[in-house]
Coordinates of N, CA and C in Angstrom, one line a residue:
Chain A
A1 N 50.4 67.6 -30.7 CA 51.2 66.5 -31.3 C 50.5 66.9 -32.5
Q2 N 51.9 66.9 -33.7 CA 51.8 66.8 -34.7 C 50.6 66.4 -35.4
S3 N 50.0 67.1 -36.5 CA 49.1 66.4 -37.5 C 48.8 66.7 -38.5
V4 N 48.2 65.8 -39.5 CA 47.4 67.1 -41.4 C 46.1 66.5 -41.1
T5 N 46.2 67.0 -41.8 CA 44.1 66.9 -41.9 C 43.8 67.1 -43.3
Q6 N 42.8 66.3 -44.1 CA 42.5 66.5 -45.7 C 41.2 66.5 -44.8
L7 N 40.9 67.7 -45.8 CA 39.1 68.1 -45.4 C 37.9 67.3 -47.0
G8 N 38.1 66.3 -46.4 CA 37.8 65.5 -47.5 C 38.3 64.1 -48.7
S9 N 37.7 63.3 -48.1 CA 38.6 62.1 -48.5 C 37.8 61.5 -50.8
H10 N 36.9 62.4 -50.7 CA 36.8 62.7 -52.3 C 36.6 63.8 -52.8
V11 N 36.9 64.3 -53.7 CA 36.3 65.1 -54.6 C 36.7 65.3 -55.9
S12 N 35.0 65.5 -56.8 CA 34.6 65.5 -57.8 C 34.9 67.0 -58.5
V13 N 35.4 66.9 -59.6 CA 35.5 68.1 -60.2 C 34.9 67.7 -61.7
S14 N 34.8 69.4 -62.6 CA 34.5 68.5 -64.1 C 35.6 69.1 -64.8
E15 N 36.8 68.7 -66.4 CA 37.1 68.4 -66.8 C 37.6 70.3 -66.8
G16 N 38.7 70.8 -66.7 CA 38.0 72.3 -67.0 C 38.1 73.0 -65.9
A17 N 37.8 73.0 -64.3 CA 37.1 73.0 -63.9 C 38.4 73.1 -62.3
L18 N 38.4 74.5 -61.7 CA 38.9 74.7 -60.5 C 39.2 73.6 -59.5
V19 N 40.7 72.7 -59.0 CA 41.0 72.0 -58.9 C 41.4 72.7 -57.2
L20 N 40.7 72.2 -56.2 CA 41.5 73.0 -54.5 C 41.4 71.8 -53.9
L21 N 41.9 71.2 -53.1 CA 42.1 70.5 -52.0 C 42.8 70.8 -51.3
R22 N 42.1 70.7 -50.1 CA 42.3 70.8 -48.9 C 43.5 70.4 -47.8
C23 N 44.5 71.5 -47.1 CA 45.7 70.6 -46.2 C 45.7 71.3 -44.8
N24 N 45.4 71.0 -44.2 CA 45.4 72.2 -42.5 C 46.6 70.7 -41.7
Y25 N 47.5 71.7 -40.8 CA 48.8 70.7 -40.8 C 48.4 71.4 -38.7
S26 N 49.0 71.0 -37.8 CA 49.7 71.2 -36.5 C 50.7 70.7 -36.1
S27 N 51.4 71.6 -36.3 CA 53.1 72.1 -35.5 C 53.6 73.1 -35.0
S28 N 54.2 72.5 -33.4 CA 55.3 72.5 -32.6 C 56.3 73.2 -33.5
V29 N 56.7 73.2 -34.7 CA 58.7 73.9 -35.4 C 57.4 74.4 -36.8
P30 N 59.0 75.1 -37.2 CA 58.8 75.5 -38.4 C 58.3 73.8 -39.2
P31 N 57.6 74.1 -40.5 CA 57.1 72.6 -40.9 C 57.4 72.6 -42.4
Y32 N 58.0 71.5 -42.6 CA 58.6 71.1 -43.8 C 57.0 70.2 -44.3
L33 N 55.9 71.0 -45.4 CA 54.9 70.3 -45.6 C 55.1 70.4 -47.5
F34 N 54.1 68.9 -47.8 CA 54.6 68.5 -48.8 C 53.5 67.9 -49.7
W35 N 53.4 67.8 -51.0 CA 51.6 67.1 -51.7 C 53.2 66.0 -52.2
Y36 N 52.0 64.9 -52.4 CA 52.2 63.4 -52.8 C 50.9 63.4 -53.7
V37 N 51.3 62.9 -54.7 CA 50.5 61.8 -55.9 C 50.6 60.7 -55.8
Q38 N 49.3 59.9 -55.6 CA 49.3 58.1 -56.2 C 48.2 58.2 -57.5
Y39 N 48.6 58.0 -58.6 CA 48.7 57.4 -59.2 C 47.9 55.7 -59.4
P40 N 47.1 55.5 -59.9 CA 46.3 54.0 -59.7 C 47.6 53.2 -59.6
N41 N 47.6 51.8 -58.4 CA 48.9 51.0 -58.7 C 50.0 51.8 -58.7
Q42 N 50.0 52.5 -58.1 CA 51.7 53.4 -58.1 C 51.7 53.8 -56.7
G43 N 53.4 54.0 -56.7 CA 53.9 54.6 -55.0 C 53.6 56.4 -55.3
L44 N 53.8 56.5 -53.9 CA 53.6 58.0 -54.3 C 54.9 58.8 -54.8
Q45 N 54.3 60.6 -55.5 CA 55.7 60.6 -55.7 C 55.2 62.7 -55.5
L46 N 56.9 63.5 -55.1 CA 56.5 64.9 -55.2 C 55.9 64.9 -56.1
L47 N 55.1 66.1 -55.4 CA 54.1 67.2 -56.2 C 55.0 68.4 -55.6
L48 N 55.0 68.8 -54.5 CA 55.8 69.7 -54.1 C 55.9 69.4 -53.1
K49 N 56.6 70.7 -52.7 CA 57.0 70.7 -51.1 C 57.2 72.2 -50.6
Y50 N 57.0 72.5 -50.0 CA 57.5 74.0 -49.0 C 58.7 74.2 -47.8
T51 N 59.4 74.6 -48.5 CA 60.5 75.2 -47.2 C 60.9 76.6 -46.1
S52 N 60.4 77.5 -46.9 CA 59.7 78.7 -46.6 C 60.7 79.5 -47.5
A53 N 61.3 79.0 -48.6 CA 61.3 80.2 -49.0 C 61.1 81.2 -49.5
A54 N 59.6 80.4 -50.2 CA 58.2 81.0 -50.2 C 57.1 80.6 -50.2
T55 N 56.6 81.2 -49.8 CA 54.6 80.8 -49.5 C 54.2 80.4 -50.7
L56 N 54.5 80.6 -51.5 CA 53.9 80.1 -52.8 C 54.2 79.7 -54.0
V57 N 54.3 78.1 -53.6 CA 54.6 77.0 -54.4 C 54.7 76.3 -55.4
K58 N 55.3 76.4 -56.2 CA 54.3 75.6 -58.2 C 55.2 73.9 -57.8
G59 N 54.6 73.6 -58.4 CA 55.0 72.0 -58.2 C 55.0 71.6 -60.0
I60 N 54.8 70.0 -59.8 CA 54.8 69.7 -61.4 C 53.3 69.6 -62.2
N61 N 52.7 68.7 -63.3 CA 51.8 69.2 -64.1 C 51.1 70.6 -63.4
G62 N 51.0 71.6 -63.2 CA 50.3 72.5 -63.3 C 50.0 73.2 -61.8
F63 N 50.0 72.2 -60.7 CA 49.4 72.6 -59.4 C 50.9 73.7 -58.6
E64 N 50.0 73.8 -58.0 CA 50.3 74.7 -56.8 C 49.6 74.9 -55.2
A65 N 51.0 75.3 -54.0 CA 49.8 75.7 -52.6 C 50.4 76.5 -52.4
E66 N 49.6 77.2 -51.6 CA 50.1 77.7 -50.8 C 50.0 78.6 -49.4
F67 N 51.1 78.6 -48.8 CA 51.6 78.4 -47.0 C 51.1 79.2 -46.3
K68 N 49.9 79.1 -46.1 CA 49.6 80.3 -44.9 C 49.2 80.1 -43.4
K69 N 50.7 80.6 -42.8 CA 51.2 80.1 -41.5 C 49.7 80.8 -40.2
S70 N 49.2 82.0 -40.5 CA 47.8 82.1 -40.0 C 46.9 81.2 -39.6
E71 N 46.0 80.2 -40.8 CA 45.5 80.1 -41.1 C 46.0 78.4 -40.6
T72 N 47.0 78.2 -40.5 CA 47.2 76.2 -41.0 C 47.8 75.4 -41.5
S73 N 47.7 76.1 -42.8 CA 47.1 75.4 -44.8 C 48.0 75.8 -45.0
F74 N 47.2 74.5 -46.1 CA 48.5 74.2 -47.5 C 48.2 73.5 -48.5
H75 N 47.1 74.3 -48.9 CA 45.5 74.0 -49.8 C 46.7 74.4 -50.7
L76 N 46.2 73.2 -52.0 CA 46.2 72.3 -53.0 C 45.2 72.8 -54.0
T77 N 46.2 73.4 -55.2 CA 45.4 73.9 -56.4 C 46.1 73.9 -57.8
K78 N 44.8 73.9 -58.8 CA 45.2 74.3 -60.4 C 44.1 74.4 -61.0
P79 N 44.6 75.3 -61.9 CA 43.4 76.0 -61.9 C 42.8 75.8 -63.2
S80 N 43.1 74.7 -63.6 CA 42.0 73.6 -65.0 C 42.2 72.2 -64.2
A81 N 41.4 71.1 -64.4 CA 41.6 70.2 -64.2 C 40.9 69.7 -65.4
H82 N 42.7 68.2 -65.4 CA 42.6 67.2 -66.6 C 42.2 65.7 -66.2
M83 N 42.4 65.2 -67.1 CA 41.4 63.8 -67.0 C 42.3 62.9 -66.3
S84 N 43.4 63.5 -67.0 CA 45.0 63.0 -66.0 C 45.4 63.2 -64.3
D85 N 44.6 64.0 -64.4 CA 44.7 64.3 -62.6 C 43.7 63.3 -61.5
A86 N 43.0 62.5 -62.4 CA 42.6 61.8 -61.5 C 43.5 61.0 -60.6
A87 N 43.4 61.6 -59.3 CA 44.3 60.1 -58.5 C 44.0 60.5 -57.4
E88 N 45.0 60.0 -56.3 CA 44.8 60.3 -54.8 C 45.9 61.7 -54.3
Y89 N 45.7 61.8 -53.9 CA 46.2 63.5 -53.1 C 46.6 62.9 -51.6
F90 N 47.8 63.4 -51.3 CA 48.1 63.4 -49.9 C 49.0 64.2 -49.4
C91 N 49.0 64.8 -48.4 CA 49.4 66.8 -47.9 C 49.6 65.5 -46.1
A92 N 51.4 66.3 -46.6 CA 51.9 65.6 -45.1 C 53.2 66.5 -45.0
V93 N 53.8 66.6 -43.3 CA 54.8 67.4 -42.8 C 55.9 66.3 -42.7
S94 N 56.6 67.2 -42.7 CA 58.0 66.4 -42.1 C 58.2 66.6 -40.4
I95 N 58.4 65.9 -39.6 CA 59.1 66.7 -38.2 C 60.3 66.0 -37.6
P96 N 60.7 67.3 -36.7 CA 62.6 66.2 -36.1 C 62.3 65.4 -35.8
T97 N 62.6 64.1 -35.5 CA 62.8 62.9 -34.8 C 63.9 62.0 -34.3
S98 N 64.6 62.0 -33.4 CA 65.2 61.2 -32.7 C 66.7 60.9 -33.5
G99 N 67.5 62.0 -34.0 CA 67.7 62.4 -34.8 C 68.0 62.2 -36.6
T100 N 66.5 62.1 -36.7 CA 66.3 62.8 -38.2 C 65.1 63.1 -38.0
Y101 N 63.8 62.5 -39.4 CA 63.0 63.0 -38.9 C 62.0 62.1 -39.0
K102 N 60.6 62.5 -39.7 CA 59.6 61.3 -39.3 C 58.6 61.7 -40.9
Y103 N 57.4 61.4 -41.5 CA 56.3 61.7 -42.3 C 55.4 61.3 -41.5
I104 N 54.6 62.5 -41.4 CA 52.9 62.8 -41.0 C 52.3 62.7 -42.0
F105 N 51.4 62.0 -42.6 CA 50.6 62.0 -43.3 C 49.3 62.3 -43.8
G106 N 48.4 63.1 -43.7 CA 47.1 63.2 -44.2 C 46.5 61.7 -44.4
T107 N 45.3 61.8 -44.5 CA 44.5 60.9 -45.4 C 44.2 60.6 -46.1
G108 N 44.3 61.3 -46.8 CA 44.0 61.6 -48.5 C 42.6 61.8 -48.9
T109 N 42.6 62.4 -50.1 CA 42.1 62.5 -50.8 C 42.1 61.9 -52.7
R110 N 40.6 61.7 -52.9 CA 41.0 61.1 -54.0 C 40.3 61.9 -54.8
L111 N 41.0 62.6 -56.2 CA 40.0 63.3 -56.5 C 39.4 62.4 -57.9
K112 N 37.8 62.8 -58.5 CA 37.3 62.2 -59.6 C 37.6 63.0 -60.3
V113 N 38.1 63.2 -62.1 CA 37.6 64.5 -62.9 C 36.4 63.5 -63.8
L114 N 35.6 64.4 -64.2 CA 34.5 64.4 -64.4 C 34.6 64.8 -66.1
A115 N 34.1 64.1 -67.0 CA 34.5 64.7 -69.0 C 33.3 65.5 -69.2
Chain B
E1 N 68.0 53.6 -64.4 CA 66.7 54.5 -63.8 C 67.1 54.4 -62.3
A2 N 66.4 55.5 -61.3 CA 66.9 55.8 -60.6 C 65.6 55.3 -59.9
Q3 N 65.5 54.8 -59.3 CA 64.0 54.3 -58.8 C 63.8 53.5 -57.0
V4 N 63.0 52.8 -56.5 CA 63.2 52.4 -55.3 C 62.2 50.6 -56.2
T5 N 62.8 49.6 -55.3 CA 61.8 48.2 -56.2 C 62.0 47.1 -54.8
Q6 N 60.5 47.0 -55.2 CA 60.1 46.3 -53.9 C 59.2 44.7 -54.9
N7 N 58.8 43.9 -54.5 CA 59.0 42.6 -54.6 C 58.1 41.7 -53.1
P8 N 57.7 41.0 -53.4 CA 55.9 41.5 -54.8 C 55.3 42.3 -54.4
R9 N 55.1 42.4 -56.1 CA 53.4 43.5 -56.1 C 52.4 43.2 -55.8
Y10 N 52.7 41.6 -55.8 CA 50.9 40.8 -54.6 C 50.9 39.9 -54.0
L11 N 50.9 39.7 -52.2 CA 50.8 38.4 -51.8 C 49.9 38.6 -51.3
I12 N 49.6 36.6 -51.3 CA 48.1 35.8 -50.9 C 49.0 35.1 -49.3
T13 N 48.6 35.4 -48.7 CA 49.5 33.7 -47.2 C 48.5 33.9 -46.4
V14 N 48.8 32.7 -45.6 CA 47.7 32.5 -44.9 C 48.6 32.5 -43.5
T15 N 47.5 32.9 -42.4 CA 48.1 32.9 -41.0 C 49.4 31.9 -40.4
G16 N 49.8 33.2 -40.0 CA 51.1 31.9 -39.5 C 52.8 31.7 -40.5
K17 N 52.0 32.2 -41.7 CA 53.1 31.2 -42.6 C 53.5 33.0 -42.8
K18 N 55.9 33.3 -42.1 CA 56.6 33.7 -42.2 C 56.4 34.7 -43.9
L19 N 57.2 35.5 -44.0 CA 57.0 36.3 -45.4 C 57.9 36.9 -44.8
T20 N 58.7 37.7 -46.3 CA 59.5 38.8 -46.6 C 59.1 39.8 -47.8
V21 N 59.2 41.0 -47.5 CA 58.3 41.6 -48.8 C 60.0 42.3 -48.7
T22 N 60.5 42.6 -50.5 CA 61.8 42.9 -50.1 C 62.1 44.3 -51.2
C23 N 63.3 45.4 -50.0 CA 63.0 46.1 -51.2 C 64.7 46.7 -51.1
S24 N 65.0 47.6 -53.1 CA 66.1 47.5 -52.6 C 66.1 49.0 -53.3
Q25 N 67.0 49.7 -53.4 CA 67.6 51.1 -53.9 C 68.2 51.9 -54.5
N26 N 68.6 52.1 -56.0 CA 69.9 52.1 -56.3 C 69.8 53.9 -57.0
M27 N 69.7 54.2 -55.2 CA 70.6 55.9 -55.2 C 71.5 56.7 -54.5
N28 N 72.1 55.6 -53.5 CA 73.2 55.4 -52.7 C 71.8 56.0 -51.7
H29 N 70.8 55.8 -51.4 CA 70.4 56.0 -50.3 C 70.7 56.3 -48.6
E30 N 71.1 57.0 -47.8 CA 71.1 56.8 -46.5 C 69.7 56.1 -45.9
Y31 N 68.7 56.6 -46.2 CA 66.9 56.8 -45.1 C 66.5 55.6 -45.9
M32 N 65.7 54.5 -45.2 CA 65.2 54.1 -46.1 C 64.3 53.5 -44.7
S33 N 62.7 53.5 -45.1 CA 61.6 53.4 -44.4 C 60.4 52.5 -44.7
W34 N 59.6 51.7 -44.5 CA 58.3 51.1 -44.4 C 57.7 51.9 -43.9
Y35 N 55.8 51.9 -44.8 CA 54.6 52.3 -44.5 C 53.9 51.5 -45.2
R36 N 52.6 51.5 -44.8 CA 51.3 50.8 -44.5 C 50.3 51.4 -45.0
Q37 N 49.4 51.4 -46.0 CA 48.8 52.1 -46.6 C 47.6 51.9 -46.1
D38 N 46.7 51.9 -45.4 CA 44.8 51.4 -45.0 C 43.7 52.3 -45.6
P39 N 42.4 52.3 -45.8 CA 41.5 53.3 -46.2 C 41.2 54.1 -44.9
G40 N 41.6 55.3 -45.5 CA 41.3 56.2 -44.5 C 42.2 56.4 -42.8
L41 N 43.3 55.4 -44.0 CA 44.2 55.6 -42.2 C 45.1 56.5 -42.4
G42 N 45.5 56.8 -44.2 CA 46.4 57.7 -45.2 C 47.6 56.4 -44.9
L43 N 48.8 56.7 -44.7 CA 50.1 56.1 -44.9 C 50.4 56.4 -43.3
R44 N 51.3 55.0 -42.8 CA 51.4 55.0 -41.2 C 52.7 54.7 -41.5
Q45 N 54.1 54.6 -41.0 CA 55.0 54.6 -40.9 C 55.8 52.6 -39.6
I46 N 55.8 52.2 -40.6 CA 56.1 50.8 -39.4 C 57.8 50.5 -39.0
Y47 N 58.6 51.2 -39.5 CA 60.1 51.2 -38.6 C 60.8 51.9 -40.2
Y48 N 62.4 52.8 -39.8 CA 62.8 53.4 -40.3 C 63.9 52.8 -40.0
S49 N 65.5 53.2 -41.3 CA 66.6 53.5 -40.7 C 67.6 54.3 -41.5
M50 N 68.3 55.0 -40.6 CA 68.9 56.1 -41.0 C 70.1 55.9 -41.7
N51 N 70.5 55.1 -41.2 CA 71.7 53.6 -42.8 C 72.3 51.9 -42.4
V52 N 72.9 51.8 -42.5 CA 73.4 50.1 -42.2 C 73.3 49.8 -41.1
E53 N 73.0 49.0 -40.9 CA 72.2 49.1 -39.4 C 72.1 49.2 -38.1
V54 N 71.7 50.8 -38.7 CA 70.3 51.4 -37.3 C 68.7 51.4 -37.8
T55 N 68.5 51.5 -37.3 CA 67.2 51.1 -37.8 C 66.1 51.4 -36.1
D56 N 64.6 51.7 -36.4 CA 64.1 52.7 -35.6 C 62.3 52.3 -35.9
K57 N 61.9 52.2 -34.1 CA 60.3 51.7 -34.6 C 60.1 53.0 -34.8
G58 N 58.4 52.9 -35.8 CA 57.4 54.4 -36.3 C 56.6 54.0 -35.4
D59 N 55.3 54.2 -36.1 CA 54.6 54.6 -35.5 C 53.2 52.8 -34.8
V60 N 54.3 52.4 -36.3 CA 53.1 50.7 -35.8 C 54.0 50.0 -36.3
P61 N 55.1 49.4 -35.7 CA 56.1 48.4 -36.0 C 55.7 46.9 -35.2
E62 N 54.5 47.2 -34.2 CA 54.2 45.7 -33.6 C 53.9 44.2 -35.3
G63 N 55.0 43.5 -35.1 CA 54.0 42.6 -35.5 C 55.1 42.7 -36.7
Y64 N 56.3 43.5 -37.1 CA 57.4 43.5 -37.9 C 58.4 43.5 -37.8
K65 N 59.5 42.4 -38.4 CA 60.5 43.5 -38.4 C 61.7 43.6 -39.7
V66 N 62.9 43.8 -38.9 CA 63.6 45.0 -40.5 C 64.6 44.5 -40.4
S67 N 65.7 44.6 -41.8 CA 67.2 44.5 -41.2 C 68.3 46.1 -42.0
R68 N 68.7 46.2 -41.9 CA 69.3 46.8 -42.8 C 71.3 46.4 -42.9
K69 N 71.3 45.5 -43.8 CA 73.0 44.4 -43.6 C 73.6 45.9 -44.7
E70 N 73.5 45.5 -45.8 CA 73.6 46.6 -46.6 C 72.9 47.9 -47.3
K71 N 73.7 48.6 -47.7 CA 72.7 50.9 -47.4 C 71.8 50.3 -48.6
R72 N 71.5 49.5 -49.6 CA 71.0 49.5 -50.9 C 70.1 48.3 -50.5
N73 N 69.8 47.6 -49.0 CA 68.8 47.2 -48.9 C 68.0 47.4 -47.4
F74 N 66.5 47.0 -48.1 CA 65.7 47.3 -46.3 C 64.8 46.2 -46.7
P75 N 64.9 44.9 -46.2 CA 63.8 43.7 -46.1 C 62.8 44.1 -44.9
L76 N 61.2 43.8 -45.5 CA 60.2 44.1 -44.4 C 59.8 42.6 -44.0
I77 N 60.0 42.3 -42.9 CA 59.4 40.6 -42.2 C 58.5 40.6 -41.0
L78 N 57.5 39.7 -41.9 CA 56.8 39.3 -41.3 C 56.6 38.0 -40.2
E79 N 57.2 37.4 -39.8 CA 57.4 37.1 -38.6 C 55.9 35.8 -38.8
S80 N 54.7 36.0 -38.3 CA 53.7 35.5 -37.9 C 53.0 36.2 -38.3
P81 N 52.6 36.5 -39.8 CA 51.4 37.9 -39.9 C 49.9 36.8 -39.7
S82 N 49.6 38.0 -40.0 CA 47.9 38.2 -38.9 C 47.0 38.7 -40.3
P83 N 45.9 38.1 -39.9 CA 44.7 39.2 -41.3 C 44.5 40.4 -41.0
N84 N 44.7 40.7 -39.5 CA 45.3 42.6 -39.6 C 46.6 43.4 -40.5
Q85 N 47.2 42.3 -40.6 CA 48.9 43.2 -41.3 C 47.8 42.9 -43.0
T86 N 46.9 42.7 -43.2 CA 46.6 43.2 -44.6 C 46.4 44.6 -44.8
S87 N 47.2 44.6 -45.9 CA 47.4 46.1 -46.5 C 48.4 46.5 -47.5
L88 N 48.8 47.1 -47.9 CA 49.1 47.9 -49.2 C 50.5 48.5 -48.3
Y89 N 51.4 47.8 -49.1 CA 53.0 48.3 -48.3 C 54.1 48.7 -49.0
F90 N 54.6 50.2 -48.7 CA 55.6 50.8 -49.3 C 56.8 51.0 -48.7
C91 N 57.8 50.3 -49.6 CA 58.8 50.9 -48.7 C 59.4 52.7 -49.7
A92 N 60.7 53.6 -49.5 CA 60.6 55.1 -49.5 C 62.4 55.0 -48.9
S93 N 62.6 55.8 -49.8 CA 64.2 56.4 -49.6 C 64.6 57.7 -49.7
S94 N 65.3 57.7 -49.2 CA 65.0 58.9 -49.1 C 67.2 59.9 -49.3
R95 N 67.6 60.9 -49.8 CA 69.0 61.4 -49.8 C 70.0 60.7 -48.5
S96 N 69.0 61.6 -47.4 CA 69.4 61.5 -46.0 C 68.6 61.8 -45.2
R97 N 69.2 61.6 -44.4 CA 68.3 61.4 -42.6 C 67.5 62.5 -42.3
N98 N 68.0 63.6 -43.4 CA 68.4 65.5 -43.2 C 66.7 65.8 -43.1
L99 N 65.9 66.4 -42.6 CA 64.7 67.5 -42.3 C 64.2 68.1 -43.9
G100 N 63.6 67.7 -44.1 CA 62.8 68.3 -45.4 C 63.0 67.1 -47.0
E101 N 63.8 66.5 -46.9 CA 64.0 65.7 -47.5 C 63.4 64.3 -48.2
K102 N 63.1 64.5 -49.8 CA 61.9 64.0 -50.6 C 61.6 62.9 -50.7
L103 N 60.4 62.1 -50.6 CA 60.5 60.7 -50.1 C 60.4 59.8 -51.8
F104 N 61.3 59.4 -52.3 CA 60.9 58.0 -52.7 C 60.2 56.8 -52.9
F105 N 59.2 56.8 -53.4 CA 58.4 55.7 -53.0 C 58.5 54.3 -54.2
G106 N 58.5 52.9 -54.0 CA 58.1 51.8 -55.1 C 56.6 51.9 -55.4
S107 N 57.1 50.7 -55.6 CA 55.5 50.8 -56.6 C 54.5 50.5 -55.6
G108 N 54.5 50.0 -54.0 CA 53.8 49.7 -53.3 C 53.4 47.5 -53.3
T109 N 53.2 46.4 -51.8 CA 52.5 45.3 -52.2 C 51.6 45.0 -51.7
Q110 N 50.9 44.9 -52.0 CA 49.2 44.2 -51.8 C 50.0 43.3 -51.6
L111 N 49.4 43.1 -49.8 CA 49.3 41.6 -48.9 C 48.0 41.8 -48.3
S112 N 48.1 40.3 -48.4 CA 46.9 39.2 -48.2 C 46.9 38.5 -47.1
V113 N 46.1 38.8 -46.4 CA 47.2 37.4 -44.8 C 45.4 36.8 -44.9
L114 N 45.2 35.5 -44.7 CA 43.9 34.8 -44.8 C 44.2 34.0 -43.3

C-alpha cells in the first residue's frame, strides 16, 4: 500500500540554521511528490512538486527537495531558517485511482524557529 | 483573485443537528475534494468529485455526504454530527482530475460537535 512517512512531528531550529524535514514514501508506481506548507489559521499551499523532470526541485521561499529513488526519500531543506518559516509542513504523494488521482499525506512536521 | 472559499470558518454544534459546510471555487476547476485534519493523522480524504454530478468516497466517508450540482460548489453535509467528527476540515480543488495536479485549499472550517 502506498504511504508517506514524515520523521519527527516537531522540529526546532535556530534562525539562520539549516532546515531539514524528512519524508519517505512507498509507491508501486512512479510517484508525484509534493511538499505543502500550512501557516497558522490558513489552508495548505504548495511549496514544491516533483514530477520526474529533475531530481532536485526548487520551491518557493528558498526551499528545495531532492528525490532519491534508491532511498525512497524526498527530504525538504532550506539553507538558512527564517522566523517566517515557522509552520506545519506536509509531504504528500499523488497516485492514480479510479480514473483520477488521490493524495496521500504524511502526518506533518511542525517547524519552530528559535530567535 | 483565484481562491477556494469555505464557510463558516468556525462552527460549534450539538450531536445530531444537521449542518452544511459550503465550498466554492472560482477557477473553473474540474476536481474538488474534502479532507479532515486531525492531530497526528495528517489529512485524510472524505469525498471527492471529478466533475459535476460525479462524486466518490475517499478514505473516511462515514457520516458525511456531498453533492456537486454545479462545477464551482461542493458542499459537505453532516446529517447527524457526532463528537468524533470534531475536526478541522479543508476543501480543495485542482484544475483537472489528472495525476500530478496541484491542490488549491480553502482556509479551513474548525468544527466542534458537543
